[in-house]
GROMACS .gro file of C-alpha atoms in nm:
model
  185
    1MET     CA    1   5.237  -3.716 -14.347
    2ALA     CA    2   5.083  -3.635 -14.039
    3GLN     CA    3   5.316  -3.797 -14.276
    4LEU     CA    4   5.337  -4.075 -14.039
    5PRO     CA    5   5.621  -4.301 -14.125
    6SER     CA    6   5.872  -4.039 -14.035
    7GLU     CA    7   5.691  -3.718 -14.005
    8THR     CA    8   5.447  -3.782 -13.726
    9VAL     CA    9   5.551  -4.107 -13.574
   10ASN     CA   10   5.627  -4.029 -13.213
   11ASP     CA   11   5.716  -4.326 -12.996
   12THR     CA   12   5.787  -4.097 -12.702
   13VAL     CA   13   5.446  -3.935 -12.654
   14PRO     CA   14   5.434  -3.875 -12.280
   15LYS     CA   15   5.162  -4.007 -12.054
   16GLU     CA   16   5.110  -3.669 -11.882
   17LYS     CA   17   4.920  -3.506 -12.168
   18THR     CA   18   4.854  -3.166 -12.016
   19VAL     CA   19   5.210  -3.110 -11.893
   20ASN     CA   20   5.405  -3.209 -12.206
   21ALA     CA   21   5.166  -3.166 -12.500
   22PHE     CA   22   5.316  -2.833 -12.607
   23LYS     CA   23   5.670  -2.967 -12.567
   24THR     CA   24   5.616  -3.275 -12.786
   25GLY     CA   25   5.351  -3.139 -13.023
   26PHE     CA   26   5.118  -3.432 -12.951
   27TYR     CA   27   4.809  -3.434 -12.731
   28PRO     CA   28   4.713  -3.794 -12.642
   29LEU     CA   29   4.340  -3.854 -12.617
   30SER     CA   30   4.221  -4.212 -12.580
   31VAL     CA   31   4.347  -4.414 -12.882
   32PHE     CA   32   4.462  -4.111 -13.084
   33ASP     CA   33   4.752  -3.868 -13.040
   34PHE     CA   34   4.654  -3.534 -13.192
   35ASP     CA   35   4.936  -3.356 -13.376
   36LEU     CA   36   4.926  -2.990 -13.271
   37ARG     CA   37   5.134  -2.878 -13.574
   38TYR     CA   38   4.826  -2.873 -13.795
   39LEU     CA   39   4.580  -2.666 -13.590
   40VAL     CA   40   4.634  -2.309 -13.713
   41LYS     CA   41   4.889  -2.157 -13.950
   42TYR     CA   42   4.907  -1.851 -14.170
   43ASN     CA   43   5.097  -1.786 -14.493
   44ASN     CA   44   5.061  -1.555 -14.794
   45TYR     CA   45   4.925  -1.822 -15.031
   46GLU     CA   46   4.665  -1.997 -14.813
   47GLY     CA   47   4.588  -1.716 -14.571
   48PHE     CA   48   4.468  -1.888 -14.259
   49ARG     CA   49   4.514  -2.264 -14.269
   50LEU     CA   50   4.311  -2.467 -14.020
   51GLY     CA   51   4.364  -2.838 -13.979
   52ALA     CA   52   4.367  -3.148 -13.766
   53GLY     CA   53   4.588  -3.454 -13.765
   54GLY     CA   54   4.756  -3.720 -13.563
   55VAL     CA   55   4.835  -4.085 -13.521
   56THR     CA   56   4.677  -4.378 -13.342
   57ASN     CA   57   4.863  -4.511 -13.041
   58ASP     CA   58   4.918  -4.848 -12.872
   59LYS     CA   59   4.578  -4.830 -12.700
   60LEU     CA   60   4.410  -4.905 -13.034
   61LEU     CA   61   4.656  -5.149 -13.190
   62GLU     CA   62   4.999  -5.236 -13.056
   63ASN     CA   63   5.170  -5.317 -13.387
   64VAL     CA   64   4.984  -5.095 -13.635
   65ARG     CA   65   4.950  -4.715 -13.650
   66PHE     CA   66   4.720  -4.514 -13.874
   67GLY     CA   67   4.762  -4.144 -13.918
   68GLY     CA   68   4.737  -3.839 -14.130
   69TYR     CA   69   4.601  -3.488 -14.139
   70THR     CA   70   4.364  -3.263 -14.324
   71ALA     CA   71   4.388  -2.885 -14.357
   72TYR     CA   72   4.199  -2.612 -14.538
   73GLY     CA   73   4.347  -2.288 -14.674
   74PHE     CA   74   4.090  -2.009 -14.671
   75LEU     CA   75   4.263  -1.787 -14.928
   76ASP     CA   76   4.326  -2.060 -15.189
   77GLU     CA   77   4.003  -2.241 -15.087
   78THR     CA   78   4.171  -2.582 -15.113
   79TRP     CA   79   4.186  -2.891 -14.891
   80LYS     CA   80   4.525  -3.052 -14.826
   81TYR     CA   81   4.568  -3.393 -14.667
   82SER     CA   82   4.784  -3.692 -14.590
   83TYR     CA   83   4.713  -4.047 -14.477
   84GLY     CA   84   4.900  -4.370 -14.420
   85MET     CA   85   5.000  -4.642 -14.181
   86ASP     CA   86   5.297  -4.802 -14.007
   87ILE     CA   87   5.343  -5.167 -13.914
   88ARG     CA   88   5.577  -5.274 -13.633
   89LEU     CA   89   5.807  -5.555 -13.749
   90ASN     CA   90   5.998  -5.603 -13.422
   91LYS     CA   91   5.879  -5.473 -13.085
   92LYS     CA   92   6.206  -5.532 -12.896
   93LYS     CA   93   6.415  -5.333 -13.147
   94ASN     CA   94   6.125  -5.092 -13.224
   95VAL     CA   95   6.137  -5.155 -13.600
   96TRP     CA   96   5.860  -5.002 -13.816
   97ILE     CA   97   5.780  -4.993 -14.188
   98GLY     CA   98   5.524  -4.752 -14.327
   99GLY     CA   99   5.366  -4.599 -14.632
  100TYR     CA  100   5.196  -4.262 -14.683
  101TYR     CA  101   5.034  -4.037 -14.939
  102LYS     CA  102   5.043  -3.658 -14.916
  103ASN     CA  103   4.860  -3.395 -15.125
  104ASP     CA  104   4.972  -3.052 -15.007
  105ILE     CA  105   5.178  -2.743 -15.088
  106ALA     CA  106   5.542  -2.671 -15.001
  107GLU     CA  107   5.767  -2.368 -14.999
  108LEU     CA  108   5.945  -2.314 -15.331
  109GLY     CA  109   6.311  -2.413 -15.300
  110SER     CA  110   6.265  -2.586 -14.965
  111TYR     CA  111   6.391  -2.925 -14.858
  112SER     CA  112   6.244  -3.135 -14.580
  113TYR     CA  113   6.494  -3.334 -14.374
  114LEU     CA  114   6.387  -3.649 -14.187
  115THR     CA  115   6.442  -3.468 -13.856
  116ASP     CA  116   6.217  -3.175 -13.956
  117ALA     CA  117   5.910  -3.382 -13.876
  118ARG     CA  118   6.007  -3.407 -13.512
  119VAL     CA  119   6.027  -3.028 -13.465
  120TYR     CA  120   5.725  -2.856 -13.311
  121SER     CA  121   5.662  -2.485 -13.262
  122VAL     CA  122   5.339  -2.320 -13.148
  123PHE     CA  123   5.402  -2.017 -13.374
  124GLU     CA  124   5.610  -2.012 -13.693
  125PRO     CA  125   5.675  -1.645 -13.781
  126ARG     CA  126   5.886  -1.730 -14.089
  127LEU     CA  127   5.568  -1.847 -14.270
  128LEU     CA  128   5.460  -1.482 -14.289
  129ASN     CA  129   5.751  -1.407 -14.524
  130ILE     CA  130   5.705  -1.698 -14.765
  131THR     CA  131   5.529  -1.600 -15.087
  132GLN     CA  132   5.606  -1.882 -15.331
  133PHE     CA  133   5.475  -2.237 -15.304
  134TYR     CA  134   5.425  -2.541 -15.526
  135LYS     CA  135   5.169  -2.821 -15.512
  136HIS     CA  136   5.286  -3.178 -15.467
  137ARG     CA  137   5.143  -3.527 -15.448
  138THR     CA  138   5.397  -3.745 -15.269
  139TYR     CA  139   5.409  -4.120 -15.209
  140THR     CA  140   5.647  -4.232 -14.934
  141VAL     CA  141   5.769  -4.565 -14.797
  142ASN     CA  142   6.001  -4.574 -14.499
  143PHE     CA  143   6.183  -4.807 -14.263
  144ARG     CA  144   6.264  -4.695 -13.909
  145GLN     CA  145   6.457  -4.857 -13.624
  146GLU     CA  146   6.556  -4.745 -13.278
  147ILE     CA  147   6.929  -4.821 -13.264
  148THR     CA  148   6.963  -4.696 -12.905
  149PRO     CA  149   6.708  -4.512 -12.689
  150LYS     CA  150   6.851  -4.182 -12.822
  151VAL     CA  151   6.945  -4.283 -13.180
  152ILE     CA  152   6.691  -4.363 -13.452
  153GLY     CA  153   6.789  -4.495 -13.794
  154GLU     CA  154   6.553  -4.419 -14.081
  155TYR     CA  155   6.544  -4.492 -14.454
  156LYS     CA  156   6.291  -4.322 -14.676
  157ILE     CA  157   6.198  -4.349 -15.044
  158SER     CA  158   5.956  -4.098 -15.197
  159ARG     CA  159   5.819  -3.994 -15.532
  160SER     CA  160   5.662  -3.650 -15.578
  161ASN     CA  161   5.458  -3.508 -15.863
  162ILE     CA  162   5.530  -3.133 -15.860
  163THR     CA  163   5.291  -2.874 -16.008
  164GLN     CA  164   5.390  -2.508 -16.001
  165ILE     CA  165   5.154  -2.249 -15.856
  166GLU     CA  166   5.372  -1.948 -15.942
  167ASP     CA  167   5.529  -1.859 -16.274
  168TYR     CA  168   5.836  -2.072 -16.200
  169GLN     CA  169   6.028  -2.296 -16.438
  170PHE     CA  170   6.312  -2.544 -16.398
  171VAL     CA  171   6.575  -2.527 -16.672
  172THR     CA  172   6.734  -2.856 -16.783
  173GLU     CA  173   6.966  -2.957 -17.066
  174THR     CA  174   6.666  -3.086 -17.263
  175GLY     CA  175   6.427  -2.799 -17.203
  176ILE     CA  176   6.224  -2.595 -16.957
  177LEU     CA  177   5.991  -2.767 -16.708
  178SER     CA  178   5.715  -2.620 -16.494
  179ASN     CA  179   5.574  -2.956 -16.378
  180TYR     CA  180   5.792  -3.257 -16.304
  181VAL     CA  181   5.845  -3.572 -16.095
  182ILE     CA  182   6.112  -3.606 -15.827
  183SER     CA  183   6.221  -3.935 -15.668
  184GLU     CA  184   6.428  -3.929 -15.349
  185VAL     CA  185   6.605  -4.182 -15.131
   0.00000   0.00000   0.00000
């Protein structure tokens, strides 16, 4: 969220901010690491989407992180946002637990993997071809541990309230749904 438990938590933000900011997607400035993924985007539903987001770093609090983002779509004239926090349970093993809320849109038929949050690209040309989105309000709780310096284990539970933007319906055995709730583990 900046979905922070898994989506923007970055324990490897480099100290050399000008050299590596575009490689990591985070620009450290004082007690806050700005997430460059939210600055400018364009898609067919929102038009231009401008935003800002990030996460606090160890300079503010060593065992607590706050983070989130806010963005505005000029074509749909709507604000989207996320906020939450993580608490470190064990510094030696780098164990964190967090909770976040997200109110945004997503591509119809898409699925977000835990590793998707760690991918950063300055320009995303595929967004130009996406025409169908849905609105969602998602609550997330996650647990994250560094197993080795190169392996991270993460567990995530989320509940999303889905509202369709387009004329899209989900057919079930009991009827046709256009708005529904999804829980994921």
